[in-house]
Short mmCIF file of C-alpha atoms in Angstrom, two decimals:
data_model
loop_
_atom_site.label_atom_id
_atom_site.label_comp_id
_atom_site.label_asym_id
_atom_site.label_seq_id
_atom_site.Cartn_x
_atom_site.Cartn_y
_atom_site.Cartn_z
CA ALA M 1 -0.41 0.07 0.12
CA GLN M 2 1.07 3.74 -0.53
CA SER M 3 1.72 5.94 1.89
CA VAL M 4 3.73 9.11 2.80
CA THR M 5 5.50 9.75 6.29
CA GLN M 6 6.50 14.08 7.02
CA PRO M 7 8.21 13.83 10.13
CA ASP M 8 8.40 17.71 10.94
CA ILE M 9 5.01 18.65 11.37
CA HIS M 10 6.54 22.43 12.29
CA ILE M 11 9.86 24.16 11.61
CA THR M 12 10.40 27.29 12.28
CA VAL M 13 13.44 29.34 10.39
CA SER M 14 15.02 32.42 10.01
CA GLU M 15 13.87 34.40 6.79
CA GLY M 16 17.58 33.98 4.18
CA ALA M 17 17.80 30.19 5.66
CA SER M 18 18.11 27.09 4.59
CA LEU M 19 15.52 24.80 3.93
CA GLU M 20 15.11 20.61 4.11
CA LEU M 21 11.51 19.06 4.61
CA ARG M 22 11.67 15.93 4.70
CA CYS M 23 9.19 13.53 2.90
CA ASN M 24 9.59 9.52 3.56
CA TYR M 25 7.31 7.13 1.26
CA SER M 26 6.09 3.56 1.24
CA TYR M 27 5.22 2.19 -2.29
CA GLY M 28 6.55 -1.67 -3.72
CA ALA M 29 7.39 0.14 -7.15
CA THR M 30 8.87 3.18 -8.79
CA PRO M 31 6.57 6.17 -6.83
CA TYR M 32 5.65 9.04 -8.80
CA LEU M 33 6.75 11.91 -6.58
CA PHE M 34 4.80 15.24 -6.04
CA TRP M 35 5.43 18.55 -3.29
CA TYR M 36 2.81 20.36 -3.41
CA VAL M 37 2.33 24.10 -1.28
CA GLN M 38 -1.26 25.46 0.53
CA SER M 39 -0.94 28.69 1.49
CA PRO M 40 -4.06 29.98 4.51
CA GLY M 41 -7.70 30.11 3.02
CA GLN M 42 -5.83 28.65 -0.77
CA GLY M 43 -6.11 25.45 -2.33
CA LEU M 44 -2.97 22.84 -3.33
CA GLN M 45 -0.22 24.52 -5.45
CA LEU M 46 2.35 22.20 -7.19
CA LEU M 47 5.96 23.09 -6.37
CA LEU M 48 7.31 20.05 -8.16
CA LYS M 49 7.18 16.54 -8.88
CA TYR M 50 9.62 13.27 -10.09
CA PHE M 51 8.74 10.61 -12.30
CA SER M 52 12.14 9.33 -13.83
CA GLY M 53 15.82 10.10 -14.71
CA ASP M 54 17.76 13.17 -12.97
CA THR M 55 17.25 12.65 -8.85
CA LEU M 56 17.00 15.80 -8.28
CA VAL M 57 14.68 17.96 -9.94
CA GLN M 58 14.16 21.31 -9.67
CA GLY M 59 10.80 23.36 -9.17
CA ILE M 60 8.52 26.76 -8.88
CA LYS M 61 9.76 29.10 -6.76
CA GLY M 62 13.67 27.97 -6.13
CA PHE M 63 12.99 24.88 -4.26
CA GLU M 64 14.44 21.51 -5.03
CA ALA M 65 13.79 18.14 -4.31
CA GLU M 66 16.15 15.28 -4.50
CA PHE M 67 14.76 10.69 -4.82
CA LYS M 68 17.37 8.82 -2.90
CA ARG M 69 15.91 4.99 -3.65
CA SER M 70 18.03 3.07 -1.06
CA GLN M 71 16.22 5.76 1.42
CA SER M 72 12.90 6.04 0.24
CA SER M 73 12.95 9.87 0.70
CA PHE M 74 12.41 13.11 -1.24
CA ASN M 75 12.99 15.46 0.83
CA LEU M 76 12.49 19.03 -0.20
CA ARG M 77 15.02 22.48 -0.11
CA LYS M 78 16.25 25.71 -0.81
CA PRO M 79 19.01 27.57 -0.11
CA SER M 80 17.49 30.47 1.23
CA VAL M 81 14.16 31.05 2.49
CA HIS M 82 11.97 33.83 2.04
CA TRP M 83 8.97 35.56 4.08
CA SER M 84 6.70 34.44 1.44
CA ASP M 85 7.77 31.24 1.90
CA ALA M 86 5.34 30.47 4.63
CA ALA M 87 3.24 27.86 4.25
CA GLU M 88 2.12 24.67 5.20
CA TYR M 89 3.82 21.55 2.73
CA PHE M 90 2.61 18.75 1.62
CA CYS M 91 4.65 15.97 0.13
CA ALA M 92 2.20 13.19 -2.16
CA VAL M 93 3.29 10.07 -3.55
CA GLY M 94 1.41 8.92 -6.90
CA GLY M 95 1.14 4.58 -8.07
CA TYR M 96 -0.78 3.00 -10.11
CA ASN M 97 -4.69 5.40 -9.33
CA LYS M 98 -3.92 7.03 -6.35
CA LEU M 99 -2.55 10.07 -5.16
CA ILE M 100 -2.16 9.69 -1.32
CA PHE M 101 -0.32 12.77 1.01
CA GLY M 102 1.33 13.32 3.75
CA ALA M 103 0.70 15.18 6.77
CA GLY M 104 1.90 17.98 5.93
CA THR M 105 4.85 19.96 7.62
CA ARG M 106 3.80 23.62 8.29
CA LEU M 107 6.99 26.29 7.89
CA ALA M 108 6.96 29.37 9.88
CA VAL M 109 9.62 32.51 9.00
CA HIS M 110 10.88 34.36 11.52
CA PRO M 111 12.33 38.15 10.02
CA GLU U 1 -6.54 28.00 -18.66
CA ALA U 2 -9.36 28.10 -16.21
CA GLY U 3 -8.51 26.48 -13.08
CA VAL U 4 -10.60 23.86 -11.17
CA ALA U 5 -13.76 25.60 -9.91
CA GLN U 6 -15.48 24.33 -6.70
CA SER U 7 -18.92 26.18 -4.82
CA PRO U 8 -19.75 27.08 -2.57
CA ARG U 9 -16.46 28.32 -1.02
CA TYR U 10 -17.68 28.57 2.69
CA LYS U 11 -20.84 26.95 4.38
CA ILE U 12 -22.27 26.60 7.32
CA ILE U 13 -25.17 23.71 8.81
CA GLU U 14 -26.23 22.47 11.76
CA LYS U 15 -25.71 18.85 12.18
CA ARG U 16 -28.21 15.97 10.38
CA GLN U 17 -28.53 18.50 7.61
CA SER U 18 -27.10 17.74 4.37
CA VAL U 19 -25.59 19.83 1.98
CA ALA U 20 -23.55 19.37 -1.45
CA PHE U 21 -20.60 20.90 -3.00
CA TRP U 22 -20.01 21.04 -7.04
CA CYS U 23 -16.58 20.84 -8.91
CA ASN U 24 -15.96 22.11 -12.32
CA PRO U 25 -12.66 20.45 -13.52
CA ILE U 26 -10.33 22.41 -15.75
CA SER U 27 -11.37 21.52 -19.35
CA GLY U 28 -10.61 17.82 -21.07
CA HIS U 29 -9.26 16.47 -17.82
CA ALA U 30 -9.84 12.50 -17.69
CA THR U 31 -9.65 12.18 -13.58
CA LEU U 32 -11.45 13.53 -10.98
CA TYR U 33 -9.97 13.13 -6.94
CA TRP U 34 -11.96 14.59 -3.93
CA TYR U 35 -10.92 14.82 -0.76
CA GLN U 36 -11.47 15.62 2.74
CA GLN U 37 -9.51 18.50 4.24
CA ILE U 38 -9.18 18.00 8.02
CA LEU U 39 -7.52 21.09 10.27
CA GLY U 40 -3.87 20.53 10.31
CA GLN U 41 -4.14 16.59 8.66
CA GLY U 42 -3.56 16.57 5.64
CA PRO U 43 -5.76 15.25 2.51
CA LYS U 44 -7.72 12.59 2.26
CA LEU U 45 -9.04 10.87 -0.64
CA LEU U 46 -12.67 10.49 -0.29
CA ILE U 47 -13.44 9.61 -3.64
CA GLN U 48 -11.92 9.74 -7.81
CA PHE U 49 -13.76 9.54 -10.46
CA GLN U 50 -11.86 8.44 -14.51
CA ASN U 51 -14.46 9.76 -16.77
CA ASN U 52 -18.19 9.34 -14.91
CA GLY U 53 -16.75 6.69 -14.29
CA VAL U 54 -15.22 5.63 -10.16
CA VAL U 55 -11.66 4.49 -9.48
CA ASP U 56 -11.33 4.19 -6.18
CA ASP U 57 -14.31 5.36 -3.15
CA SER U 58 -13.47 3.16 -0.27
CA GLN U 59 -12.14 5.61 1.44
CA LEU U 60 -15.61 7.58 1.27
CA PRO U 61 -18.34 6.66 4.21
CA LYS U 62 -20.62 5.46 1.69
CA ASP U 63 -23.47 5.24 4.81
CA ARG U 64 -24.06 9.51 4.72
CA PHE U 65 -22.07 10.41 1.66
CA SER U 66 -21.83 9.90 -2.03
CA ALA U 67 -20.87 11.98 -4.81
CA GLU U 68 -21.41 11.22 -8.67
CA ARG U 69 -19.26 12.90 -11.60
CA LEU U 70 -22.76 12.57 -14.49
CA LYS U 71 -21.20 12.97 -18.24
CA GLY U 72 -18.06 12.93 -16.42
CA VAL U 73 -17.69 16.48 -16.69
CA ASP U 74 -18.61 18.52 -14.02
CA SER U 75 -19.53 16.44 -10.04
CA THR U 76 -21.04 16.71 -6.90
CA LEU U 77 -20.13 14.86 -3.13
CA LYS U 78 -23.43 14.89 -0.92
CA ILE U 79 -23.34 14.38 2.89
CA GLN U 80 -26.50 13.68 3.92
CA PRO U 81 -26.94 13.70 7.74
CA ALA U 82 -24.16 15.78 8.61
CA LYS U 83 -21.62 14.73 11.69
CA LEU U 84 -20.07 17.60 13.54
CA GLU U 85 -16.65 15.41 12.45
CA ASP U 86 -17.08 15.77 9.30
CA SER U 87 -16.45 19.61 9.84
CA ALA U 88 -13.25 20.14 6.61
CA VAL U 89 -12.67 21.76 3.70
CA TYR U 90 -13.46 19.59 0.23
CA LEU U 91 -11.57 19.95 -1.93
CA CYS U 92 -11.33 18.74 -5.29
CA ALA U 93 -8.56 18.10 -7.78
CA SER U 94 -8.07 17.05 -11.71
CA SER U 95 -5.26 15.81 -14.00
CA LEU U 96 -5.71 15.29 -17.58
CA GLY U 97 -4.45 11.31 -17.45
CA VAL U 98 -5.55 9.00 -15.19
CA GLY U 99 -4.13 8.14 -11.14
CA GLY U 100 -1.46 8.78 -9.66
CA ASN U 101 1.14 9.68 -12.37
CA THR U 102 -0.26 12.84 -13.79
CA GLU U 103 0.39 16.43 -11.45
CA ALA U 104 -2.90 17.30 -10.25
CA PHE U 105 -4.60 20.93 -10.06
CA PHE U 106 -6.73 21.73 -6.59
CA GLY U 107 -9.80 23.84 -6.64
CA GLN U 108 -9.79 26.68 -3.70
CA GLY U 109 -11.80 23.92 -2.11
CA THR U 110 -15.28 24.55 0.35
CA ARG U 111 -14.84 25.02 4.28
CA LEU U 112 -17.59 23.07 5.94
CA THR U 113 -18.87 24.18 9.56
CA VAL U 114 -21.55 20.98 11.08
CA VAL U 115 -22.49 22.71 14.26
#
């Protein structure tokens, strides 16, 4: 069965600091992996996705993520966080016919 | 390109009442999803349609929830009767392809409060 674990419920970083949000997945075959961002009162917006090929994928707003099959991980990174990045971030795994989300990580950014 | 449209944006009802949500997906998208997002949690898939057929409804509480997608386009999700624990944001999403290997586009959601 598909599942996604985001170990960090809440993370706080200072503006300009680097960021890494963790995501671990469980799926029996090669997964399709996604990171979405949700601002308050809004729907989910896709940041980036991994289907195959290069394990380091670039997304919008300066985000990137690295797929590590050996660790069943797909961590999201950003070298320098902006105040506007404060939001909730969801990792998702797509299998044969489902898209399953993790519980999310809420990011707060200090000035 | 127009996005996924949902209405209403907000709804407050009393327990045991009924409520319906509407979703208009992106034109041409074969797959339509309804997710329930309880405060502080990730979206939980309730039902997934491919065109007008149901692909997965394993987590839909069928004693009170129902959904349909007529003509493979618009969809409605109904709750009857509502319970307090149904308070959540109901998100509709659509994708061009079938299944979990294509990008899903989300609407802004309907926030339901059951009092």
